[in-house]
PDB file of C-alpha atoms in Angstrom:
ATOM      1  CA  UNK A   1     107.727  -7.469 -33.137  1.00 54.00           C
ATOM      2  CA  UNK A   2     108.661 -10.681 -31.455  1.00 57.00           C
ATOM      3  CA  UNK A   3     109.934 -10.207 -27.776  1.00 57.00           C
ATOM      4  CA  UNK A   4     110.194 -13.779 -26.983  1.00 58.00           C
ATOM      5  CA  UNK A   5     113.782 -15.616 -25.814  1.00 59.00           C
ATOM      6  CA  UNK A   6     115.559 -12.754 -25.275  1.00 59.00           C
ATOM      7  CA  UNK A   7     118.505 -12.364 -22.788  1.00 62.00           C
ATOM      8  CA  UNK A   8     117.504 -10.069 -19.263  1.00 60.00           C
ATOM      9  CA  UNK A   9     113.690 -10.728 -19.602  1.00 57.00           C
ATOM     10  CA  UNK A  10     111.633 -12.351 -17.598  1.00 59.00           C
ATOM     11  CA  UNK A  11     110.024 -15.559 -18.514  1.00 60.00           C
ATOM     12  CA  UNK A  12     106.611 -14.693 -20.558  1.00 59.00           C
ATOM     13  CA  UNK A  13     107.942 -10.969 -20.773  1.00 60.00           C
ATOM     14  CA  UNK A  14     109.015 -10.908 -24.033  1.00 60.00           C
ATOM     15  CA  UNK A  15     112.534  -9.841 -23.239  1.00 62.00           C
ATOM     16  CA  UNK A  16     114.602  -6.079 -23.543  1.00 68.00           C
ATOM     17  CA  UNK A  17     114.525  -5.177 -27.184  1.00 71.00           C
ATOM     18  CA  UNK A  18     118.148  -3.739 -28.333  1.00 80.00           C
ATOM     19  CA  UNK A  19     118.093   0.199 -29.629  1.00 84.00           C
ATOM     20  CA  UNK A  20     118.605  -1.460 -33.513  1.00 86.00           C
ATOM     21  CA  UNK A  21     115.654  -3.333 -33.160  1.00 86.00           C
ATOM     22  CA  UNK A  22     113.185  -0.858 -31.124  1.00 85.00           C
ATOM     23  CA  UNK A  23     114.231   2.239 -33.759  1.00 86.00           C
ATOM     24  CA  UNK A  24     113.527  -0.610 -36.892  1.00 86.00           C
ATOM     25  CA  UNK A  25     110.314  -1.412 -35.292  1.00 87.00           C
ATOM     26  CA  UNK A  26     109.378   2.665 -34.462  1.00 84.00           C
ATOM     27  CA  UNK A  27     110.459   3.169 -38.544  1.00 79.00           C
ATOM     28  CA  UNK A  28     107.841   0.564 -39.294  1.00 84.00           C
ATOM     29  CA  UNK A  29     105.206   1.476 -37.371  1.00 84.00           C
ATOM     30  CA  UNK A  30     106.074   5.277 -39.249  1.00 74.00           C
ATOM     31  CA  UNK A  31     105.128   3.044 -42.429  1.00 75.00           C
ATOM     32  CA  UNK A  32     102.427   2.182 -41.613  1.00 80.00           C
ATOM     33  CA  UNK A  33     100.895   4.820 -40.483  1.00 75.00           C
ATOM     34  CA  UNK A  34     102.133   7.431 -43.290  1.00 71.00           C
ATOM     35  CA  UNK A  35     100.601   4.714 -46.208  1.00 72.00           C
ATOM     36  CA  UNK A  36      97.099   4.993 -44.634  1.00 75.00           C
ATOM     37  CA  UNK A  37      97.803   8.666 -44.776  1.00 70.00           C
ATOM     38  CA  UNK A  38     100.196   9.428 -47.919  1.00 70.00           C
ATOM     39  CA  UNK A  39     100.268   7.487 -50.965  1.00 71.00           C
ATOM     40  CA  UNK A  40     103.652   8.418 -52.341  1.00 72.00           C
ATOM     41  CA  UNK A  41     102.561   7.159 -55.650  1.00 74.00           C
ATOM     42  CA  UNK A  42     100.177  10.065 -55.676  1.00 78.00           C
ATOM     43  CA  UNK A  43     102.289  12.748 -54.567  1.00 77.00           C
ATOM     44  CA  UNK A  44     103.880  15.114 -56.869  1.00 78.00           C
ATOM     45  CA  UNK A  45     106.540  16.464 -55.137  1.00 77.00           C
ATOM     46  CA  UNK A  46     107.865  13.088 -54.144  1.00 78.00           C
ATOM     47  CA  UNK A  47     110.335  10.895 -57.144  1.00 81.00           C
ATOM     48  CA  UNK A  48     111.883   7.606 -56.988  1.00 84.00           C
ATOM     49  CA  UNK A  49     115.187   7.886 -58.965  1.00 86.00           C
ATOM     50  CA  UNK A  50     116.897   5.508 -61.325  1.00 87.00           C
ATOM     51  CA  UNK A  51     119.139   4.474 -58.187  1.00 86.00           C
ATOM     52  CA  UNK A  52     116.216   3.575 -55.755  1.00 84.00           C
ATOM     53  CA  UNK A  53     116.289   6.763 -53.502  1.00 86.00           C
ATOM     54  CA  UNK A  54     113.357   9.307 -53.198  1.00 83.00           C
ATOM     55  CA  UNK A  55     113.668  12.891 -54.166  1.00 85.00           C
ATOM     56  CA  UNK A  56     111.587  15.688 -52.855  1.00 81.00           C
ATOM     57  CA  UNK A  57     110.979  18.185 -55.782  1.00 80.00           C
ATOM     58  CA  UNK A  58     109.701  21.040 -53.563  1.00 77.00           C
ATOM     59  CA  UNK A  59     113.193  21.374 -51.390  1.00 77.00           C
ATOM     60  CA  UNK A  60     115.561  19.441 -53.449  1.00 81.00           C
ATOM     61  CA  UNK A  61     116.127  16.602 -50.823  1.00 84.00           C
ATOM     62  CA  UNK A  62     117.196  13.455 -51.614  1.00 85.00           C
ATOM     63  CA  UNK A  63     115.991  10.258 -48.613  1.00 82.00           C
ATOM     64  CA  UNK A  64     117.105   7.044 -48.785  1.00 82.00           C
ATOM     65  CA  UNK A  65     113.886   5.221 -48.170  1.00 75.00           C
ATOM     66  CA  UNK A  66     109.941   5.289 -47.798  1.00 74.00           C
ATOM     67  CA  UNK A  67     109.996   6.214 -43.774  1.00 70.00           C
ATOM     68  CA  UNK A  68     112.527   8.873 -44.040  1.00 76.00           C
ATOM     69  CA  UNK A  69     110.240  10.154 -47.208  1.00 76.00           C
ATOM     70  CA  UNK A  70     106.910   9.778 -44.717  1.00 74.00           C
ATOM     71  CA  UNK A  71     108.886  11.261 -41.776  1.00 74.00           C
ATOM     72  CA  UNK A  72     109.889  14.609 -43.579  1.00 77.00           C
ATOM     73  CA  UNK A  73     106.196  14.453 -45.514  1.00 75.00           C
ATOM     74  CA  UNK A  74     104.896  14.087 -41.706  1.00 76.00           C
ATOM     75  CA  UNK A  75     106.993  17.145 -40.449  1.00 81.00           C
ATOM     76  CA  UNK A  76     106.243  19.661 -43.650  1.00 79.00           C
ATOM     77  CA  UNK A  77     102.063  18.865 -42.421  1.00 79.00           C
ATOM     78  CA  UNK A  78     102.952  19.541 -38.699  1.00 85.00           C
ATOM     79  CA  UNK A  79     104.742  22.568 -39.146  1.00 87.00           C
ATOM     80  CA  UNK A  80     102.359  24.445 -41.618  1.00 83.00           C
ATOM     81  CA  UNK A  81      99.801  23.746 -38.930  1.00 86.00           C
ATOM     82  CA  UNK A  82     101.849  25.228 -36.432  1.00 88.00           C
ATOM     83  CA  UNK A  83     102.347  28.465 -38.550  1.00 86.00           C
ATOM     84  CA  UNK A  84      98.877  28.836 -39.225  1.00 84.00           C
ATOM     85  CA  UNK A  85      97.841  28.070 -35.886  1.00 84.00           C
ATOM     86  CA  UNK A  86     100.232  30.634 -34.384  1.00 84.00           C
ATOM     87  CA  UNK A  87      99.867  33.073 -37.380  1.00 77.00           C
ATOM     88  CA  UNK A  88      97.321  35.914 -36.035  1.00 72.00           C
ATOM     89  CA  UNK A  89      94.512  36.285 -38.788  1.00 69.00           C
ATOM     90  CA  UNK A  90      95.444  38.742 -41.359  1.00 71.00           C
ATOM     91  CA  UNK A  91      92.568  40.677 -42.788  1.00 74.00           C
ATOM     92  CA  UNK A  92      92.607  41.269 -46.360  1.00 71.00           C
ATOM     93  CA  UNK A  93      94.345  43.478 -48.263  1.00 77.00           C
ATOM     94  CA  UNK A  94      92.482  46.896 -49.456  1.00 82.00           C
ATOM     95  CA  UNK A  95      92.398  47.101 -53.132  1.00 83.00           C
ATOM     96  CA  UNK A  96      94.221  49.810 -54.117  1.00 84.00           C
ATOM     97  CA  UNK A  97      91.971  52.610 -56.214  1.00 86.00           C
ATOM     98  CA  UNK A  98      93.662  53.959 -58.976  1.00 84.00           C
ATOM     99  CA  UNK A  99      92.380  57.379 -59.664  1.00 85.00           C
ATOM    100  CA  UNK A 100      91.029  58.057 -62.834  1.00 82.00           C
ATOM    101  CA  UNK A 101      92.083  61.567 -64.659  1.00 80.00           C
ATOM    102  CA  UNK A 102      88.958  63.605 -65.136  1.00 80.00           C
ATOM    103  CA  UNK A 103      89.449  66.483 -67.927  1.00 75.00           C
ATOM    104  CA  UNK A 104      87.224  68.088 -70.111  1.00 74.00           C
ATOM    105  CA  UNK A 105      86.985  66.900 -73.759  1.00 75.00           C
ATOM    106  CA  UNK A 106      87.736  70.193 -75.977  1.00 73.00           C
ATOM    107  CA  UNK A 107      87.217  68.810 -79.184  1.00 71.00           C
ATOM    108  CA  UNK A 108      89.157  67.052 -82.543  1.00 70.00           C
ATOM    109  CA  UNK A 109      91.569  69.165 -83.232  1.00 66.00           C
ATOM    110  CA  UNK A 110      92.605  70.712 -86.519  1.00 69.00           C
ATOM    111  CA  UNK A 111      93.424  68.484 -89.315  1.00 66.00           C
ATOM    112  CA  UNK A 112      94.867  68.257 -92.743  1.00 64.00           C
ATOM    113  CA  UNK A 113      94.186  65.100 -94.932  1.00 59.00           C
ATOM    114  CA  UNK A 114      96.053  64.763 -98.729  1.00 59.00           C
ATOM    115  CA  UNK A 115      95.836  61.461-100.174  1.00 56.00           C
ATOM    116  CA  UNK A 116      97.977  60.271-103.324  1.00 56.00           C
ATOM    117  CA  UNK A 117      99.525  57.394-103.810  1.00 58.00           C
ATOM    118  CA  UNK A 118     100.164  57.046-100.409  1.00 64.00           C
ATOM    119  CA  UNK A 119      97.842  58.112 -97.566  1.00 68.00           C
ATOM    120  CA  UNK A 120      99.226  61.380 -95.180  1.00 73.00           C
ATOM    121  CA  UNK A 121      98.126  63.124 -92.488  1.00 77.00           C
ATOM    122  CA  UNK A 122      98.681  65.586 -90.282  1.00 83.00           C
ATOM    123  CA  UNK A 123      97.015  66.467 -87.027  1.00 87.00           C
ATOM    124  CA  UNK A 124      97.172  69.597 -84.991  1.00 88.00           C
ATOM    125  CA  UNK A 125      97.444  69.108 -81.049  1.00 88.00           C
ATOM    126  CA  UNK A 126      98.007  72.467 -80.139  1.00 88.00           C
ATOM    127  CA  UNK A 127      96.650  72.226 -76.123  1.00 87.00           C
ATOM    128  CA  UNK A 128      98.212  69.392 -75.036  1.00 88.00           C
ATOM    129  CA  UNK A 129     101.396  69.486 -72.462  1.00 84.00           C
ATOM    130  CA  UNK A 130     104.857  68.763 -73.630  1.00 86.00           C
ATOM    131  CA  UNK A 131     104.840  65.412 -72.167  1.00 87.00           C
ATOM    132  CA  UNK A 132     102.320  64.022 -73.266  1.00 86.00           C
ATOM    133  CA  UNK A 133     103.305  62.205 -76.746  1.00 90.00           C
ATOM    134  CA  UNK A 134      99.771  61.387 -79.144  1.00 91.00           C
ATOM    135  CA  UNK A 135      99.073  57.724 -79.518  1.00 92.00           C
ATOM    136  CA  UNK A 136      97.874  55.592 -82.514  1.00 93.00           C
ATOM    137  CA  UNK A 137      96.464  52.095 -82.688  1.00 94.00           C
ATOM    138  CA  UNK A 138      95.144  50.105 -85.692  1.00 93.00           C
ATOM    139  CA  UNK A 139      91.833  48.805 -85.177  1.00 93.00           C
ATOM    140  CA  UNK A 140      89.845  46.009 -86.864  1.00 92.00           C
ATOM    141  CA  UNK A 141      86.698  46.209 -88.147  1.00 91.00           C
ATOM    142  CA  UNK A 142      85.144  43.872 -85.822  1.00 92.00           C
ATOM    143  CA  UNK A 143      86.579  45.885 -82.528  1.00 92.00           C
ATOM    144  CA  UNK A 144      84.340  48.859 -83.670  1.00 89.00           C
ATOM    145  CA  UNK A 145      80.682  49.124 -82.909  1.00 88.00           C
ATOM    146  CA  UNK A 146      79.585  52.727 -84.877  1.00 88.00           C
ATOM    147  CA  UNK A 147      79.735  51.016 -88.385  1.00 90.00           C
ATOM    148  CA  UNK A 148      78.521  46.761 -89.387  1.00 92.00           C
ATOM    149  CA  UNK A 149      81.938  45.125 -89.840  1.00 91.00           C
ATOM    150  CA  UNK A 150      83.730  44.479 -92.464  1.00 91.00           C
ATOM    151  CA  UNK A 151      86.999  42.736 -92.811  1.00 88.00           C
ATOM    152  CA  UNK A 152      88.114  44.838 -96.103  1.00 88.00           C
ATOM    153  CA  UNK A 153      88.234  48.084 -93.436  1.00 88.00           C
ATOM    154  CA  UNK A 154      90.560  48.821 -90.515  1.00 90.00           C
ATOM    155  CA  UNK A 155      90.793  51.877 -88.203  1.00 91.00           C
ATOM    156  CA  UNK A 156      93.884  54.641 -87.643  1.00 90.00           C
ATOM    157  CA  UNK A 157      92.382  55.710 -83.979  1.00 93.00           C
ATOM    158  CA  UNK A 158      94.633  59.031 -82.538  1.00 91.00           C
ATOM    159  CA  UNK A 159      94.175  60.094 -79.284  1.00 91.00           C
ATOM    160  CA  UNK A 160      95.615  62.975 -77.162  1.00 90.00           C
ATOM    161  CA  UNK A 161      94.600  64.327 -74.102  1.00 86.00           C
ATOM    162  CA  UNK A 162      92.388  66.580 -73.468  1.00 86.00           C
ATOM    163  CA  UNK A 163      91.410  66.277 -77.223  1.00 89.00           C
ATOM    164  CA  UNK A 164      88.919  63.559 -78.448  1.00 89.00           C
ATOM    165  CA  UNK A 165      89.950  60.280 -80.204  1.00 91.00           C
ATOM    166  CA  UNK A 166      89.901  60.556 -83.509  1.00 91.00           C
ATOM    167  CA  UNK A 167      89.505  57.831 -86.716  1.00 90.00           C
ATOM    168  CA  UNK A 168      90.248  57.528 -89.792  1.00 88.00           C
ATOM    169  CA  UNK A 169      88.770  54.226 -91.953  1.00 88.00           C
ATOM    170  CA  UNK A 170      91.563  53.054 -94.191  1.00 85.00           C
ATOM    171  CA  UNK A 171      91.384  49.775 -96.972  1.00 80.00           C
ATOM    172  CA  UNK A 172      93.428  47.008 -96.089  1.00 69.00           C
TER     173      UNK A 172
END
């Protein structure tokens, strides 16, 4: 910045800057020293609209130039390095162990198998508790690992606790 012929300096001094002038020079020198650090270009968060403004996408703010862009980019850096300066160290959370039920398997249970035209079934669950409901899932051929696959087969797999899981092979 040029100091020189300025009114209430001394000769050689380079003069008294006005405020205009000293905060235009302080924005520059913010510039400058936020593009060797930030290339806005680069930065995700950071948008130049259609009218010419910047737009920060992480709090919705919308700056009228570069420095005021650098300045808040500047101030977001400082103040998460506060926080985790001042933070104490928090040791890591203990997994949580899920305890797995343990009961003894009492066998397959009773069951009745007709087949016509179409395929039925019924299956006996005499020991298990009233809220427990029996569950089914269809199972391909290549999930299973007692027989070699083959895509023509899929699996009827019925479970209930305490009995075993039981399956039946059915043509798809």
């Amino acid at each position: 910045m040029d100091f020189q012929h300025r009114p209430g300096g001394k000769t050689g001094s380079g003069g008294v800057a006005s405020a205009s002038e000293s905060n235009r020079d302080r924005r520059e020198r913010l510039r400058q020293l936020a593009l060797e650090t930030i290339d806005i270009n680069k930065d995700p968060y950071f948008m130049k609209n259609h009218l010419g403004s910047y737009e920060c996408k992480l709090c919705l703010t919308l700056h009228n130039n570069e420095v005021r862009t650098f300045a808040k980019a500047l101030c977001l850096a400082r103040r998460a390095a506060k926080e985790a300066k001042e933070a104490p160290a928090q040791p890591a959370p203990e997994k949580v162990k899920v305890e797995v039920k343990k009961f003894v398997k009492i066998g397959r249970g009773p069951s009745n198998f007709r087949f016509f035209w179409l395929c039925t079934t019924q299956i006996d669950y005499p020991e298990i508790a009233e809220s427990i409901m029996p569950r089914h899932r269809f199972m391909s051929a290549y999930e299973q690992r007692i027989e070699p696959p083959d895509r023509r087969w899929q699996y009827l797999l019925m479970a209930a606790e305490p009995y075993e899981t039981i399956a039946f092979k059915v043509m798809f």
